[in-house]
C-alpha positions as semicolon CSV with decimal commas, in nm:
position;residue;x (nm);y (nm);z (nm)
1;M;10,705;7,688;8,359
2;K;10,573;7,418;8,576
3;D;10,240;7,364;8,725
4;V;10,251;7,531;9,101
5;E;10,297;7,262;9,369
6;S;10,185;7,255;9,724
7;L;10,408;7,294;9,969
8;W;10,417;6,979;10,128
9;D;10,501;6,841;9,737
10;L;10,763;7,082;9,718
11;F;10,903;6,937;10,067
12;Q;10,878;6,592;9,953
13;K;11,056;6,689;9,628
14;R;11,339;6,789;9,804
15;N;11,336;6,488;10,078
16;V;11,263;6,700;10,358
17;S;11,083;6,499;10,693
18;R;10,727;6,516;10,763
19;R;10,875;6,648;11,141
20;N;11,015;6,931;10,972
21;F;10,725;7,026;10,767
22;L;10,472;6,988;11,098
23;K;10,742;7,219;11,245
24;T;10,722;7,479;10,988
25;C;10,313;7,491;10,949
26;V;10,350;7,540;11,356
27;T;10,590;7,844;11,301
28;I;10,315;7,999;11,018
29;T;10,037;7,924;11,241
30;G;10,190;8,148;11,524
31;I;10,320;8,444;11,298
32;L;9,945;8,436;11,154
33;G;9,864;8,510;11,485
34;L;9,639;8,182;11,441
35;S;9,456;7,969;11,778
36;P;9,710;7,638;11,825
37;S;9,356;7,426;11,778
38;L;9,412;7,597;11,368
39;I;9,742;7,381;11,335
40;S;9,571;7,093;11,156
41;D;9,375;7,337;10,962
42;V;9,700;7,553;10,835
43;V;9,880;7,147;10,822
44;S;9,589;7,040;10,575
45;A;9,621;7,337;10,357
46;A;9,958;7,285;10,355
47;E;9,966;6,973;10,216
48;K;9,677;7,072;9,953
49;Q;9,665;7,504;9,825
50;P;9,945;7,496;9,571
51;L;10,159;7,753;9,585
52;V;10,058;8,110;9,432
53;P;10,227;8,275;9,199
54;V;10,312;8,625;9,289
55;I;10,441;8,945;9,084
56;W;10,603;9,202;9,298
57;L;10,640;9,557;9,096
58;H;10,859;9,847;9,241
59;G;10,730;10,237;9,117
60;H;10,824;10,528;9,273
61;E;11,028;10,441;9,648
62;C;11,369;10,401;9,744
63;T;11,340;9,970;9,814
64;G;11,324;9,962;10,175
65;C;11,074;9,733;10,212
66;D;11,261;9,518;9,970
67;E;11,521;9,536;10,270
68;A;11,302;9,468;10,549
69;F;11,111;9,157;10,357
70;I;11,492;9,021;10,305
71;R;11,511;9,042;10,663
72;S;11,232;8,827;10,819
73;Q;11,304;8,597;11,035
74;S;10,975;8,363;11,110
75;P;10,957;8,264;10,805
76;F;11,299;8,335;10,618
77;A;11,243;8,527;10,283
78;S;11,432;8,266;10,130
79;D;11,240;7,984;10,252
80;V;10,900;8,252;10,164
81;L;11,068;8,272;9,781
82;L;11,201;7,918;9,750
83;N;10,965;7,704;9,930
84;M;10,624;7,901;9,990
85;I;10,543;8,107;9,690
86;S;10,639;8,098;9,351
87;M;10,793;8,436;9,294
88;E;10,781;8,486;8,918
89;Y;10,877;8,814;8,863
90;M;11,058;9,076;9,120
91;D;11,372;9,303;8,960
92;V;11,552;9,364;9,249
93;L;11,602;8,986;9,319
94;A;11,547;8,833;8,965
95;A;11,848;8,685;8,824
96;A;11,713;8,822;8,482
97;A;11,692;9,146;8,360
98;G;11,583;9,367;8,051
99;E;11,401;9,210;7,808
100;P;11,405;8,848;7,919
101;L;11,268;8,928;8,264
102;E;11,012;9,180;8,105
103;H;10,913;8,896;7,850
104;H;10,897;8,632;8,149
105;L;10,614;8,891;8,320
106;Q;10,409;8,882;7,986
107;E;10,423;8,495;8,013
108;V;10,282;8,494;8,341
109;M;10,045;8,730;8,331
110;K;9,890;8,552;8,079
111;K;9,951;8,162;8,201
112;Y;9,826;8,243;8,529
113;N;9,576;8,512;8,478
114;G;9,299;8,549;8,734
115;K;9,538;8,390;8,996
116;Y;9,853;8,534;9,078
117;L;9,912;8,772;9,385
118;L;10,048;9,143;9,292
119;A;10,272;9,282;9,523
120;V;10,352;9,682;9,485
121;E;10,606;9,846;9,627
122;G;10,630;10,246;9,573
123;A;10,433;10,506;9,476
124;V;10,243;10,573;9,141
125;P;10,349;10,932;9,018
126;L;10,084;11,084;8,748
127;N;10,245;11,438;8,676
128;D;10,392;11,467;8,324
129;D;10,191;11,176;8,194
130;G;10,396;10,976;8,457
131;I;10,724;10,992;8,309
132;H;10,864;11,041;8,686
133;C;10,879;10,662;8,681
134;M;10,960;10,451;8,448
135;V;11,024;10,033;8,402
136;G;11,125;9,846;8,087
137;G;11,025;10,208;7,851
138;K;10,695;10,239;7,998
139;T;10,547;10,427;8,293
140;F;10,490;10,247;8,611
141;V;10,124;10,384;8,636
142;H;10,093;10,191;8,271
143;N;10,290;9,883;8,369
144;L;10,070;9,859;8,724
145;K;9,709;9,913;8,592
146;E;9,838;9,643;8,314
147;V;9,930;9,366;8,580
148;A;9,681;9,464;8,798
149;K;9,392;9,317;8,548
150;G;9,486;8,939;8,570
151;A;9,595;8,959;8,983
152;A;9,348;8,762;9,217
153;A;9,437;9,038;9,478
154;I;9,662;9,307;9,549
155;I;9,927;9,393;9,831
156;E;10,031;9,736;9,880
157;V;10,376;9,685;10,052
158;G;10,478;10,019;10,280
159;S;10,368;10,319;10,312
160;C;10,436;10,477;9,975
161;A;10,232;10,207;9,765
162;A;9,953;10,209;10,075
163;W;9,963;10,619;10,098
164;G;10,197;10,763;9,854
165;G;10,465;10,821;10,136
166;I;10,724;11,081;10,109
167;Q;10,704;11,098;9,706
168;A;10,340;11,210;9,820
169;A;10,438;11,492;10,077
170;K;10,389;11,828;10,019
171;P;10,439;11,937;9,770
172;N;10,429;11,653;9,578
173;P;10,578;11,760;9,250
174;T;10,535;11,399;9,060
175;K;10,148;11,418;9,189
176;S;10,253;11,059;9,358
177;V;9,945;10,869;9,520
178;S;9,881;10,484;9,615
179;V;9,840;10,229;9,423
180;S;9,470;10,193;9,547
181;D;9,371;10,535;9,398
182;V;9,503;10,454;9,032
183;V;9,322;10,060;9,017
184;S;8,952;9,982;9,119
185;G;8,768;9,672;9,109
186;K;9,033;9,444;9,257
187;T;9,079;9,369;9,656
188;I;9,381;9,532;9,808
189;I;9,576;9,486;10,166
190;K;9,727;9,775;10,281
191;V;10,076;9,687;10,449
192;P;10,183;10,022;10,572
193;G;10,523;10,102;10,705
194;C;10,846;10,278;10,642
195;P;10,931;10,041;10,596
196;P;10,660;9,764;10,721
197;I;10,788;9,490;10,980
198;P;10,949;9,206;10,770
199;E;10,725;8,912;10,935
200;V;10,426;9,071;10,834
201;I;10,473;9,095;10,525
202;T;10,568;8,741;10,498
203;G;10,290;8,663;10,702
204;V;9,959;8,813;10,500
205;I;10,174;8,649;10,141
206;M;10,162;8,318;10,368
207;H;9,806;8,426;10,473
208;Y;9,690;8,420;10,146
209;T;9,908;8,099;10,009
210;L;9,763;7,874;10,268
211;Y;9,370;7,977;10,292
212;G;9,389;8,162;9,925
213;Q;9,218;8,448;10,052
214;I;9,269;8,761;10,220
215;P;9,315;8,794;10,574
216;P;9,056;9,007;10,764
217;L;9,091;9,367;10,718
218;D;8,990;9,687;10,944
219;S;8,826;9,969;10,779
220;K;9,134;10,112;10,627
221;G;9,170;9,790;10,401
222;R;9,465;9,659;10,673
223;P;9,495;9,320;10,804
224;K;9,368;9,295;11,156
225;Q;9,608;9,023;11,296
226;F;9,866;9,301;11,239
227;F;9,722;9,652;11,277
228;G;9,439;9,613;11,505
229;N;9,603;9,740;11,830
230;R;9,796;10,088;11,840
231;I;10,164;10,093;11,951
232;H;10,051;10,256;12,285
233;D;9,829;9,946;12,364
234;T;10,149;9,681;12,349
235;C;10,397;9,966;12,434
236;Y;10,587;9,814;12,739
237;R;10,669;10,208;12,843
238;R;10,292;10,204;12,918
239;P;10,254;10,244;13,253
240;F;10,496;10,505;13,260
241;F;10,209;10,701;13,069
242;D;9,946;10,586;13,274
243;S;10,139;10,712;13,610
244;G;10,238;11,049;13,492
245;M;10,627;10,964;13,435
246;F;10,748;11,189;13,110
247;V;11,045;11,231;12,944
248;E;11,079;11,582;12,890
249;K;11,407;11,604;12,680
250;F;11,603;11,353;12,503
251;D;11,918;11,353;12,785
252;D;11,711;11,417;13,100
253;A;11,743;11,143;13,341
254;A;11,390;11,017;13,248
255;S;11,497;10,912;12,909
256;K;11,815;10,700;13,116
257;A;11,510;10,578;13,310
258;G;11,321;10,463;13,029
259;W;10,989;10,641;13,140
260;C;10,692;10,730;12,833
261;L;10,823;10,957;12,502
262;Y;10,491;11,111;12,463
263;K;10,593;11,459;12,546
264;V;10,893;11,430;12,293
265;G;10,669;11,341;12,012
266;C;10,564;10,964;12,007
267;R;10,286;10,880;11,780
268;G;10,200;10,565;11,929
269;P;9,899;10,690;12,089
270;E;9,737;10,733;11,748
271;T;9,958;10,438;11,533
272;Y;9,824;10,118;11,461
273;N;10,119;9,864;11,374
274;S;10,288;9,533;11,576
275;C;10,612;9,680;11,635
276;G;10,535;9,661;12,049
277;N;10,459;9,294;12,010
278;L;10,657;9,149;11,717
279;R;10,919;9,393;11,721
280;W;11,180;9,435;11,441
281;W;11,487;9,193;11,352
282;N;11,349;8,860;11,493
283;G;11,221;9,039;11,812
284;L;11,525;9,242;11,903
285;S;11,394;9,560;11,936
286;Y;11,186;9,848;11,776
287;P;11,231;10,236;11,794
288;I;11,056;10,293;12,128
289;Q;11,281;10,021;12,280
290;S;11,598;10,160;12,155
291;G;11,484;10,570;12,324
292;A;11,335;10,719;11,997
293;P;10,956;10,806;11,970
294;C;10,729;10,658;11,723
295;I;10,696;10,866;11,435
296;G;10,342;10,706;11,284
297;C;10,502;10,559;10,951
298;S;10,257;10,303;10,914
299;A;9,917;10,604;10,941
300;N;9,866;10,832;10,618
301;N;10,037;11,157;10,552
302;F;10,331;11,080;10,805
303;W;10,568;11,313;10,635
304;D;10,336;11,619;10,665
305;N;10,313;11,506;11,045
306;D;10,613;11,720;11,169
307;P;10,807;11,823;11,347
308;F;10,823;11,438;11,445
309;Y;10,960;11,541;11,784
310;N;10,683;11,788;11,900
311;R;10,413;11,667;12,105
312;M;10,131;11,519;11,976
313;P;9,748;11,723;12,098
314;N;9,690;11,615;12,475
315;I;9,558;11,233;12,471
316;P;9,346;11,153;12,767
317;V;9,433;10,934;13,006
318;P;9,213;10,595;13,033
319;N;8,918;10,655;13,269
320;A;8,976;11,010;13,357
321;I;8,938;11,362;13,209
322;V;9,298;11,482;13,205
323;N;9,588;11,537;12,994
324;A;9,947;11,448;13,011
325;D;10,004;11,767;13,243
326;Q;9,737;11,687;13,475
327;V;9,828;11,324;13,553
328;G;10,177;11,402;13,711
329;I;9,999;11,556;13,911
330;V;9,685;11,365;13,970
331;A;9,887;11,056;14,041
332;A;10,089;11,262;14,345
333;G;9,799;11,395;14,471
334;A;9,684;11,073;14,489
335;L;9,958;10,938;14,659
336;T;9,967;11,193;14,905
337;A;9,635;11,184;14,970
338;G;9,695;10,774;15,018
339;V;9,978;10,842;15,260
340;I;9,768;11,130;15,486
341;I;9,469;10,811;15,465
342;H;9,707;10,575;15,541
343;G;9,850;10,753;15,855
344;A;9,521;10,865;16,009
345;L;9,369;10,474;15,946
346;S;9,680;10,394;16,114
347;T;9,694;10,644;16,415
348;I;9,299;10,562;16,445
349;Q;9,394;10,181;16,505
350;H;9,701;10,225;16,707
351;K;9,399;10,439;16,950
352;R;9,150;10,177;16,967
353;H;9,418;9,867;17,025
354;H;9,528;10,122;17,341
355;K;9,181;10,149;17,455
356;E;9,114;9,792;17,473
357;T;9,438;9,658;17,600
358;H;9,379;9,942;17,886
359;E;9,045;9,800;17,930
360;T;9,148;9,446;17,924
361;E;9,391;9,528;18,184
362;K;9,144;9,654;18,447
363;D;8,929;9,367;18,401
364;N;9,189;9,192;18,494
365;E;9,253;9,369;18,839
């Protein structure tokens, strides 16, 4: 194993131009949600900061987070894996398997002790001594604790790792829990979602790679630049909510017209994620854009928050003590009142104009 290099070292080694290197830095700056004024800082970090060794473990999960990660478009997952980090262990994408791969994991843990970034995908089953998830002949909970000891920081990739996910849904027969329920004393970054947005995964990894520190986190341990807003705050259907224009059922005219999906179960008003601005597949779309309400897949215990297509408890409209049923009436009443007031003012103005014209004609006589 060679010593890790910086991103710029790698570009030079592969005869990639300085121009392309700078374009890459600009792209990374945008993905991280940083101000354009910080591009020079990103360039400096990419020139000097060594590529971070990464170990990626898999527990109780469906591999959907991997499927999302490899579809990242900005940057491409291939660029992250081959050019921006030093991916030392990931059993899904590794060329090796079995004993050679597990032996390599032990070597990496020793060589980069205290320096590697640990990404964990999947929940941790604890029932029956953890036998419900075994890797390399050992329970996942054993492997997780062992690898976590030497990690500089840990990323919980996906809702299963962050909250327990579907494995932890009632009645939770395997007693699955989140990574942070098992590991303590380590810096942990939660990247929930079922699965997470690809660019959110790569963005968090790149932030740590460039700056050698975790991004700013909210009170639940999620990166603020990706989980600082509710889906509701960035939803293009928000004006319909504020106007009291709701889909009542999926085959009605309102659904075809693209009105708000709150009444058919949308969890957007209480779910924090970047779906409304980053979207999926290089910004192509996201569930609400396709006509499906948000099911809150990045929220804790979302699998138990069913049925998904039942409306949430009343959500107040901004600056008004009303709910979704009343807002339409209020909006319609305001419109009617506006028409009446406009008509009354027009009549008064017309009478005043007629009176002034009549007085002018008398003066001219």
